PDB file of C-alpha atoms in Angstrom:
ATOM      1  CA  MET I 327       7.611 -51.555 -65.448  1.00 46.00           C
ATOM      2  CA  GLN I 328       6.865 -55.183 -64.505  1.00 48.00           C
ATOM      3  CA  PHE I 329       9.365 -58.010 -64.790  1.00 47.00           C
ATOM      4  CA  PHE I 330       8.987 -61.818 -64.794  1.00 46.00           C
ATOM      5  CA  ASP I 331      10.355 -63.410 -61.652  1.00 51.00           C
ATOM      6  CA  PHE I 332      12.977 -66.154 -61.891  1.00 45.00           C
ATOM      7  CA  GLY I 333      10.467 -68.965 -61.379  1.00 46.00           C
ATOM      8  CA  THR I 334       8.293 -67.781 -64.262  1.00 47.00           C
ATOM      9  CA  ILE I 335      11.260 -67.554 -66.633  1.00 48.00           C
ATOM     10  CA  PHE I 336      12.526 -71.001 -65.558  1.00 44.00           C
ATOM     11  CA  PHE I 337       9.229 -72.761 -66.232  1.00 48.00           C
ATOM     12  CA  LEU I 338       8.790 -70.918 -69.535  1.00 47.00           C
ATOM     13  CA  ILE I 339      12.206 -72.112 -70.721  1.00 49.00           C
ATOM     14  CA  ALA I 340      11.503 -75.650 -69.478  1.00 49.00           C
ATOM     15  CA  ALA I 341       8.196 -75.754 -71.368  1.00 50.00           C
ATOM     16  CA  VAL I 342       9.879 -74.682 -74.612  1.00 49.00           C
ATOM     17  CA  VAL I 343      12.665 -77.264 -74.201  1.00 48.00           C
ATOM     18  CA  ILE I 344      10.177 -80.087 -73.498  1.00 50.00           C
ATOM     19  CA  PHE I 345       8.072 -79.069 -76.508  1.00 48.00           C
ATOM     20  CA  PHE I 346      10.988 -79.275 -78.913  1.00 49.00           C
ATOM     21  CA  GLN I 347      12.261 -82.527 -77.399  1.00 50.00           C
ATOM     22  CA  LEU I 348       8.826 -84.010 -77.890  1.00 48.00           C
ATOM     23  CA  ARG I 349       8.659 -82.846 -81.501  1.00 50.00           C
ATOM     24  CA  ASN I 350      11.936 -84.631 -82.191  1.00 47.00           C
ATOM     25  CA  VAL I 351      10.357 -87.944 -81.279  1.00 45.00           C
ATOM     26  CA  LEU I 352       6.584 -87.730 -81.678  1.00 49.00           C
ATOM     27  CA  GLY I 353       4.635 -85.278 -83.783  1.00 43.00           C
ATOM     28  CA  ARG I 354       3.105 -84.477 -87.128  1.00 38.00           C
ATOM     29  CA  ARG I 355       2.491 -86.961 -89.933  1.00 38.00           C
ATOM     30  CA  THR I 356      -0.411 -88.794 -91.603  1.00 37.00           C
ATOM     31  CA  GLY I 357      -1.298 -91.865 -89.556  1.00 39.00           C
ATOM     32  CA  ASN I 358      -1.567 -95.478 -90.648  1.00 38.00           C
ATOM     33  CA  GLU I 359      -5.056 -96.981 -90.842  1.00 32.00           C
ATOM     34  CA  ARG I 360      -5.665 -98.343 -87.335  1.00 36.00           C
ATOM     35  CA  PRO I 361      -8.973 -98.360 -85.454  1.00 35.00           C
ATOM     36  CA  PRO I 362      -9.221 -95.844 -82.620  1.00 37.00           C
ATOM     37  CA  PHE I 363      -9.496 -96.611 -78.926  1.00 37.00           C
ATOM     38  CA  ASP I 364     -11.194 -94.790 -76.063  1.00 40.00           C
ATOM     39  CA  PRO I 365      -8.816 -95.021 -73.074  1.00 39.00           C
ATOM     40  CA  TYR I 366     -11.354 -94.132 -70.371  1.00 37.00           C
ATOM     41  CA  THR I 367     -14.760 -95.707 -70.818  1.00 38.00           C
ATOM     42  CA  ALA I 368     -15.509 -98.804 -68.759  1.00 33.00           C
ATOM     43  CA  ALA I 369     -16.461-100.820 -71.833  1.00 32.00           C
ATOM     44  CA  ARG I 370     -13.004-100.778 -73.415  1.00 34.00           C
ATOM     45  CA  THR I 371     -12.396-102.974 -76.447  1.00 36.00           C
ATOM     46  CA  LYS I 372      -9.111-103.977 -77.967  1.00 37.00           C
ATOM     47  CA  ALA I 373      -8.131-102.246 -81.207  1.00 35.00           C
ATOM     48  CA  GLN I 374      -7.746-104.450 -84.264  1.00 38.00           C
ATOM     49  CA  ASP I 375      -5.320-103.882 -87.098  1.00 41.00           C
ATOM     50  CA  ALA I 376      -7.554-103.038 -90.053  1.00 38.00           C
ATOM     51  CA  ASN I 377      -4.927-103.715 -92.682  1.00 41.00           C
ATOM     52  CA  GLY I 378      -3.371-106.880 -91.303  1.00 42.00           C
ATOM     53  CA  LYS I 379       0.362-107.463 -91.199  1.00 41.00           C
ATOM     54  CA  SER I 380       2.155-106.438 -94.344  1.00 38.00           C
ATOM     55  CA  ASP I 381       4.727-108.770 -95.874  1.00 37.00           C
ATOM     56  CA  ASN I 382       6.105-105.981 -98.027  1.00 35.00           C
ATOM     57  CA  VAL I 383       9.061-104.999 -95.869  1.00 33.00           C
ATOM     58  CA  VAL I 384      11.532-102.639 -97.495  1.00 33.00           C
ATOM     59  CA  SER I 385      14.985-102.125 -96.009  1.00 32.00           C
ATOM     60  CA  LEU I 386      16.225 -98.688 -96.933  1.00 34.00           C
ATOM     61  CA  PRO I 387      19.951 -97.930 -97.010  1.00 39.00           C
ATOM     62  CA  ARG I 388      21.156 -96.590 -93.678  1.00 41.00           C
ATOM     63  CA  LYS I 389      23.122 -93.383 -93.755  1.00 48.00           C
ATOM     64  CA  LYS I 390      26.327 -94.355 -92.030  1.00 48.00           C
ATOM     65  CA  ALA I 391      28.414 -91.809 -90.255  1.00 51.00           C
ATOM     66  CA  SER I 392      31.919 -91.437 -91.639  1.00 49.00           C
ATOM     67  CA  GLY I 393      34.038 -94.378 -90.432  1.00 59.00           C
ATOM     68  CA  GLU I 394      31.160 -95.922 -88.475  1.00 69.00           C
ATOM     69  CA  THR I 395      31.240 -99.704 -88.131  1.00 77.00           C
ATOM     70  CA  ALA I 396      28.174-101.948 -87.925  1.00 75.00           C
ATOM     71  CA  GLU I 397      29.006-102.669 -84.291  1.00 81.00           C
ATOM     72  CA  GLU I 398      29.060 -98.950 -83.498  1.00 83.00           C
ATOM     73  CA  ALA I 399      25.857 -98.302 -85.442  1.00 86.00           C
ATOM     74  CA  TYR I 400      23.908-100.938 -83.493  1.00 93.00           C
ATOM     75  CA  ALA I 401      25.582-100.447 -80.091  1.00 93.00           C
ATOM     76  CA  ALA I 402      22.639 -98.589 -78.514  1.00 94.00           C
ATOM     77  CA  ILE I 403      20.168-101.153 -79.865  1.00 96.00           C
ATOM     78  CA  ASP I 404      22.200-104.152 -78.688  1.00 95.00           C
ATOM     79  CA  ALA I 405      22.420-102.575 -75.241  1.00 94.00           C
ATOM     80  CA  PHE I 406      18.641-102.114 -75.258  1.00 95.00           C
ATOM     81  CA  ALA I 407      17.541-105.506 -76.649  1.00 96.00           C
ATOM     82  CA  LYS I 408      19.454-108.788 -76.712  1.00 95.00           C
ATOM     83  CA  SER I 409      21.163-109.463 -80.021  1.00 94.00           C
ATOM     84  CA  GLY I 410      19.405-112.071 -82.154  1.00 95.00           C
ATOM     85  CA  THR I 411      15.926-111.502 -80.668  1.00 97.00           C
ATOM     86  CA  ASP I 412      12.975-110.404 -82.791  1.00 98.00           C
ATOM     87  CA  LEU I 413      12.933-107.082 -80.951  1.00 98.00           C
ATOM     88  CA  ASN I 414      16.601-106.474 -81.676  1.00 97.00           C
ATOM     89  CA  LYS I 415      16.088-107.336 -85.348  1.00 97.00           C
ATOM     90  CA  GLY I 416      13.104-105.008 -85.572  1.00 98.00           C
ATOM     91  CA  LEU I 417      14.961-102.115 -83.943  1.00 98.00           C
ATOM     92  CA  ARG I 418      17.929-102.705 -86.244  1.00 96.00           C
ATOM     93  CA  ALA I 419      15.634-102.597 -89.270  1.00 97.00           C
ATOM     94  CA  ILE I 420      14.301 -99.228 -88.135  1.00 97.00           C
ATOM     95  CA  ARG I 421      17.859 -98.025 -87.519  1.00 95.00           C
ATOM     96  CA  ASP I 422      18.745 -99.094 -91.067  1.00 94.00           C
ATOM     97  CA  ALA I 423      15.905 -96.966 -92.425  1.00 94.00           C
ATOM     98  CA  ASP I 424      16.393 -94.053 -90.031  1.00 93.00           C
ATOM     99  CA  ALA I 425      19.943 -93.308 -88.899  1.00 89.00           C
ATOM    100  CA  SER I 426      18.657 -90.951 -86.200  1.00 89.00           C
ATOM    101  CA  PHE I 427      16.601 -93.637 -84.423  1.00 93.00           C
ATOM    102  CA  GLU I 428      17.725 -94.475 -80.884  1.00 94.00           C
ATOM    103  CA  PRO I 429      15.475 -96.635 -78.671  1.00 96.00           C
ATOM    104  CA  LYS I 430      16.114 -94.993 -75.305  1.00 95.00           C
ATOM    105  CA  GLY I 431      15.428 -91.512 -76.680  1.00 94.00           C
ATOM    106  CA  PHE I 432      12.294 -92.831 -78.349  1.00 95.00           C
ATOM    107  CA  VAL I 433      10.974 -94.227 -75.059  1.00 96.00           C
ATOM    108  CA  ASP I 434      11.628 -90.918 -73.288  1.00 95.00           C
ATOM    109  CA  GLY I 435       9.623 -89.061 -75.928  1.00 94.00           C
ATOM    110  CA  ALA I 436       6.847 -91.656 -75.923  1.00 96.00           C
ATOM    111  CA  LYS I 437       6.415 -91.292 -72.166  1.00 96.00           C
ATOM    112  CA  MET I 438       5.971 -87.529 -72.528  1.00 95.00           C
ATOM    113  CA  ALA I 439       3.490 -88.052 -75.359  1.00 95.00           C
ATOM    114  CA  TYR I 440       1.545 -90.632 -73.323  1.00 97.00           C
ATOM    115  CA  GLU I 441       0.921 -88.214 -70.483  1.00 96.00           C
ATOM    116  CA  MET I 442       0.014 -85.399 -72.885  1.00 96.00           C
ATOM    117  CA  ILE I 443      -2.463 -87.584 -74.768  1.00 97.00           C
ATOM    118  CA  VAL I 444      -4.121 -89.013 -71.649  1.00 96.00           C
ATOM    119  CA  MET I 445      -4.605 -85.579 -70.112  1.00 97.00           C
ATOM    120  CA  ALA I 446      -5.660 -83.960 -73.404  1.00 97.00           C
ATOM    121  CA  TYR I 447      -8.366 -86.590 -73.801  1.00 96.00           C
ATOM    122  CA  ALA I 448      -9.610 -85.998 -70.268  1.00 96.00           C
ATOM    123  CA  ASP I 449      -9.657 -82.226 -70.859  1.00 96.00           C
ATOM    124  CA  GLY I 450     -11.224 -82.493 -74.321  1.00 96.00           C
ATOM    125  CA  ASP I 451      -8.173 -80.730 -75.788  1.00 97.00           C
ATOM    126  CA  ARG I 452      -8.629 -81.546 -79.469  1.00 97.00           C
ATOM    127  CA  LYS I 453      -5.782 -79.305 -80.617  1.00 96.00           C
ATOM    128  CA  THR I 454      -3.155 -81.189 -78.631  1.00 96.00           C
ATOM    129  CA  LEU I 455      -4.579 -84.552 -79.674  1.00 96.00           C
ATOM    130  CA  LYS I 456      -4.502 -83.618 -83.359  1.00 94.00           C
ATOM    131  CA  ASN I 457      -0.748 -83.023 -83.176  1.00 91.00           C
ATOM    132  CA  LEU I 458      -0.013 -86.398 -81.579  1.00 95.00           C
ATOM    133  CA  LEU I 459      -2.495 -88.846 -83.124  1.00 96.00           C
ATOM    134  CA  SER I 460      -2.959 -90.368 -86.549  1.00 96.00           C
ATOM    135  CA  ARG I 461      -6.112 -89.262 -88.359  1.00 95.00           C
ATOM    136  CA  GLU I 462      -8.011 -92.454 -87.535  1.00 96.00           C
ATOM    137  CA  VAL I 463      -7.134 -92.487 -83.839  1.00 97.00           C
ATOM    138  CA  PHE I 464      -7.846 -88.753 -83.609  1.00 97.00           C
ATOM    139  CA  ASP I 465     -11.296 -89.217 -85.166  1.00 97.00           C
ATOM    140  CA  GLY I 466     -12.074 -91.931 -82.619  1.00 96.00           C
ATOM    141  CA  PHE I 467     -10.941 -89.847 -79.660  1.00 97.00           C
ATOM    142  CA  VAL I 468     -12.913 -86.828 -80.859  1.00 97.00           C
ATOM    143  CA  ALA I 469     -16.041 -88.951 -81.354  1.00 97.00           C
ATOM    144  CA  ALA I 470     -15.722 -90.156 -77.742  1.00 96.00           C
ATOM    145  CA  ILE I 471     -15.189 -86.578 -76.504  1.00 97.00           C
ATOM    146  CA  ASN I 472     -18.201 -85.332 -78.471  1.00 97.00           C
ATOM    147  CA  ASP I 473     -20.342 -88.158 -77.079  1.00 97.00           C
ATOM    148  CA  ARG I 474     -19.200 -87.350 -73.545  1.00 96.00           C
ATOM    149  CA  GLU I 475     -19.851 -83.634 -73.958  1.00 96.00           C
ATOM    150  CA  GLY I 476     -23.255 -84.377 -75.505  1.00 97.00           C
ATOM    151  CA  ARG I 477     -24.223 -86.051 -72.239  1.00 96.00           C
ATOM    152  CA  SER I 478     -22.750 -83.120 -70.261  1.00 96.00           C
ATOM    153  CA  GLU I 479     -20.259 -85.456 -68.600  1.00 96.00           C
ATOM    154  CA  LYS I 480     -16.804 -84.415 -67.468  1.00 95.00           C
ATOM    155  CA  ILE I 481     -13.668 -86.353 -66.603  1.00 95.00           C
ATOM    156  CA  GLN I 482     -11.818 -85.354 -63.461  1.00 93.00           C
ATOM    157  CA  SER I 483      -8.312 -86.708 -63.916  1.00 93.00           C
ATOM    158  CA  SER I 484      -4.869 -86.459 -62.314  1.00 95.00           C
ATOM    159  CA  PHE I 485      -1.837 -88.119 -63.857  1.00 96.00           C
ATOM    160  CA  VAL I 486       0.331 -89.633 -61.115  1.00 96.00           C
ATOM    161  CA  GLY I 487       3.164 -91.017 -63.216  1.00 97.00           C
ATOM    162  CA  ILE I 488       4.556 -93.808 -65.381  1.00 97.00           C
ATOM    163  CA  ASN I 489       5.954 -96.800 -63.519  1.00 97.00           C
ATOM    164  CA  LYS I 490       7.225 -98.644 -66.562  1.00 97.00           C
ATOM    165  CA  ALA I 491       7.518 -98.162 -70.326  1.00 97.00           C
ATOM    166  CA  ASP I 492       9.047-100.927 -72.433  1.00 97.00           C
ATOM    167  CA  ILE I 493       9.326-101.442 -76.167  1.00 98.00           C
ATOM    168  CA  VAL I 494       7.723-104.842 -76.843  1.00 97.00           C
ATOM    169  CA  SER I 495       7.935-104.938 -80.630  1.00 98.00           C
ATOM    170  CA  ALA I 496       9.383-103.008 -83.536  1.00 98.00           C
ATOM    171  CA  GLU I 497       9.161-103.509 -87.273  1.00 98.00           C
ATOM    172  CA  MET I 498       9.235-101.895 -90.666  1.00 97.00           C
ATOM    173  CA  LYS I 499       6.021-102.048 -92.698  1.00 97.00           C
ATOM    174  CA  GLY I 500       7.085-100.889 -96.094  1.00 96.00           C
ATOM    175  CA  SER I 501       8.661 -97.497 -95.428  1.00 95.00           C
ATOM    176  CA  GLU I 502       6.811 -97.066 -92.132  1.00 97.00           C
ATOM    177  CA  ALA I 503       8.521 -97.721 -88.821  1.00 98.00           C
ATOM    178  CA  HIS I 504       6.221 -99.110 -86.114  1.00 98.00           C
ATOM    179  CA  VAL I 505       7.209 -99.290 -82.456  1.00 98.00           C
ATOM    180  CA  THR I 506       4.892-100.743 -79.803  1.00 98.00           C
ATOM    181  CA  LEU I 507       5.306-100.016 -76.098  1.00 98.00           C
ATOM    182  CA  ARG I 508       3.780-101.516 -72.975  1.00 97.00           C
ATOM    183  CA  ILE I 509       3.130 -98.655 -70.564  1.00 97.00           C
ATOM    184  CA  VAL I 510       2.180 -99.072 -66.914  1.00 97.00           C
ATOM    185  CA  SER I 511       0.957 -95.824 -65.371  1.00 97.00           C
ATOM    186  CA  GLU I 512      -0.915 -94.574 -62.328  1.00 97.00           C
ATOM    187  CA  LEU I 513      -3.931 -92.332 -62.741  1.00 96.00           C
ATOM    188  CA  ILE I 514      -6.702 -90.857 -60.626  1.00 96.00           C
ATOM    189  CA  SER I 515      -9.780 -90.595 -62.812  1.00 95.00           C
ATOM    190  CA  ALA I 516     -13.510 -90.196 -62.351  1.00 95.00           C
ATOM    191  CA  THR I 517     -16.311 -89.349 -64.750  1.00 96.00           C
ATOM    192  CA  ARG I 518     -19.063 -87.076 -63.432  1.00 96.00           C
ATOM    193  CA  ASP I 519     -22.504 -86.583 -64.893  1.00 95.00           C
ATOM    194  CA  LYS I 520     -24.328 -83.315 -65.424  1.00 94.00           C
ATOM    195  CA  ALA I 521     -25.283 -83.171 -61.741  1.00 94.00           C
ATOM    196  CA  GLY I 522     -21.686 -83.724 -60.647  1.00 94.00           C
ATOM    197  CA  ASP I 523     -22.238 -87.277 -59.430  1.00 96.00           C
ATOM    198  CA  VAL I 524     -19.491 -89.856 -60.077  1.00 95.00           C
ATOM    199  CA  ILE I 525     -20.685 -92.410 -62.626  1.00 95.00           C
ATOM    200  CA  ASP I 526     -17.342 -94.092 -63.395  1.00 94.00           C
ATOM    201  CA  GLY I 527     -13.962 -94.305 -61.689  1.00 93.00           C
ATOM    202  CA  ASP I 528     -13.005 -92.945 -58.271  1.00 94.00           C
ATOM    203  CA  PRO I 529     -11.734 -89.401 -57.563  1.00 94.00           C
ATOM    204  CA  GLU I 530      -9.940 -90.609 -54.423  1.00 94.00           C
ATOM    205  CA  THR I 531      -8.207 -93.750 -55.677  1.00 96.00           C
ATOM    206  CA  VAL I 532      -4.987 -94.166 -57.634  1.00 96.00           C
ATOM    207  CA  ALA I 533      -5.561 -96.801 -60.302  1.00 95.00           C
ATOM    208  CA  GLU I 534      -2.901 -98.711 -62.202  1.00 96.00           C
ATOM    209  CA  VAL I 535      -3.429 -98.607 -65.960  1.00 95.00           C
ATOM    210  CA  LYS I 536      -1.700-100.940 -68.415  1.00 96.00           C
ATOM    211  CA  ASP I 537      -1.722 -99.896 -72.056  1.00 97.00           C
ATOM    212  CA  VAL I 538      -0.098-101.111 -75.250  1.00 97.00           C
ATOM    213  CA  TRP I 539       0.423 -98.219 -77.660  1.00 98.00           C
ATOM    214  CA  THR I 540       1.922 -98.218 -81.153  1.00 98.00           C
ATOM    215  CA  PHE I 541       3.645 -95.217 -82.706  1.00 98.00           C
ATOM    216  CA  ALA I 542       4.622 -94.929 -86.367  1.00 97.00           C
ATOM    217  CA  ARG I 543       6.300 -92.659 -88.890  1.00 95.00           C
ATOM    218  CA  ASP I 544       7.214 -92.770 -92.569  1.00 94.00           C
ATOM    219  CA  THR I 545      11.002 -93.033 -92.722  1.00 94.00           C
ATOM    220  CA  ARG I 546      11.019 -91.567 -96.227  1.00 93.00           C
ATOM    221  CA  SER I 547       9.601 -88.320 -94.902  1.00 90.00           C
ATOM    222  CA  ARG I 548      11.865 -85.477 -93.858  1.00 86.00           C
ATOM    223  CA  ASP I 549       9.552 -84.977 -90.905  1.00 83.00           C
ATOM    224  CA  PRO I 550      11.241 -86.867 -88.023  1.00 81.00           C
ATOM    225  CA  ASN I 551       8.132 -86.991 -85.842  1.00 83.00           C
ATOM    226  CA  TRP I 552       5.955 -89.925 -84.825  1.00 93.00           C
ATOM    227  CA  LYS I 553       2.218 -90.315 -84.158  1.00 95.00           C
ATOM    228  CA  LEU I 554       0.097 -92.697 -82.139  1.00 97.00           C
ATOM    229  CA  VAL I 555      -1.565 -95.138 -84.573  1.00 97.00           C
ATOM    230  CA  ALA I 556      -3.053 -97.820 -82.287  1.00 97.00           C
ATOM    231  CA  THR I 557      -3.985 -98.270 -78.624  1.00 95.00           C
ATOM    232  CA  GLU I 558      -4.959-101.308 -76.628  1.00 91.00           C
ATOM    233  CA  GLU I 559      -5.587-102.005 -72.960  1.00 82.00           C
ATOM    234  CA  GLU I 560      -3.762-104.954 -71.450  1.00 77.00           C
ATOM    235  CA  ASP I 561      -5.922-107.398 -69.499  1.00 66.00           C
TER     236      ASP I 561
END
């Protein structure tokens, strides 16, 4: 009879824990209408908000814990963003609509999702992308993957790490919570053609990548998970 060694069991447990942590922050829901973005091609273009900014902001009653004061409810947000700033107000509005929202935990989950999405795109892993992207962004990523595969091109990519991930804006759009992060990461990436020749990027160089990604979820839904609804590369 064969048995798993300790290392195998440890990494199996770690994978399960990370999966469920990720689902608590980012996951399944129908995305908001935002144009997709291809994070790898040299001719990147900034995504535009197809719907424009909505003025129909609805503040839903926050479910207060028994005996919880307003100061206690917003303590984590005030520690994260200076009181009175637009960011603080936006985070508070999301907290009002979703009592489980906590900015630091959100950032931790977003960082995990960022790496998963970047690597899934490079690998052409449509299944993983479908679970983390809104419908519109997913369709755009898949179109780019199909185009790449049609030319028999492959992306050779290694994710080095995330140097910085900051929430830059937060707001409620109707019942939808939107949180935008500026993410600075390091990546080794090169695109090879059918013959194996490098046609974009450099397989030997670590490149710094600056992205601005927006995640959203419907706070009326019982599903607590978020999806990527817009991406943009910072100049």
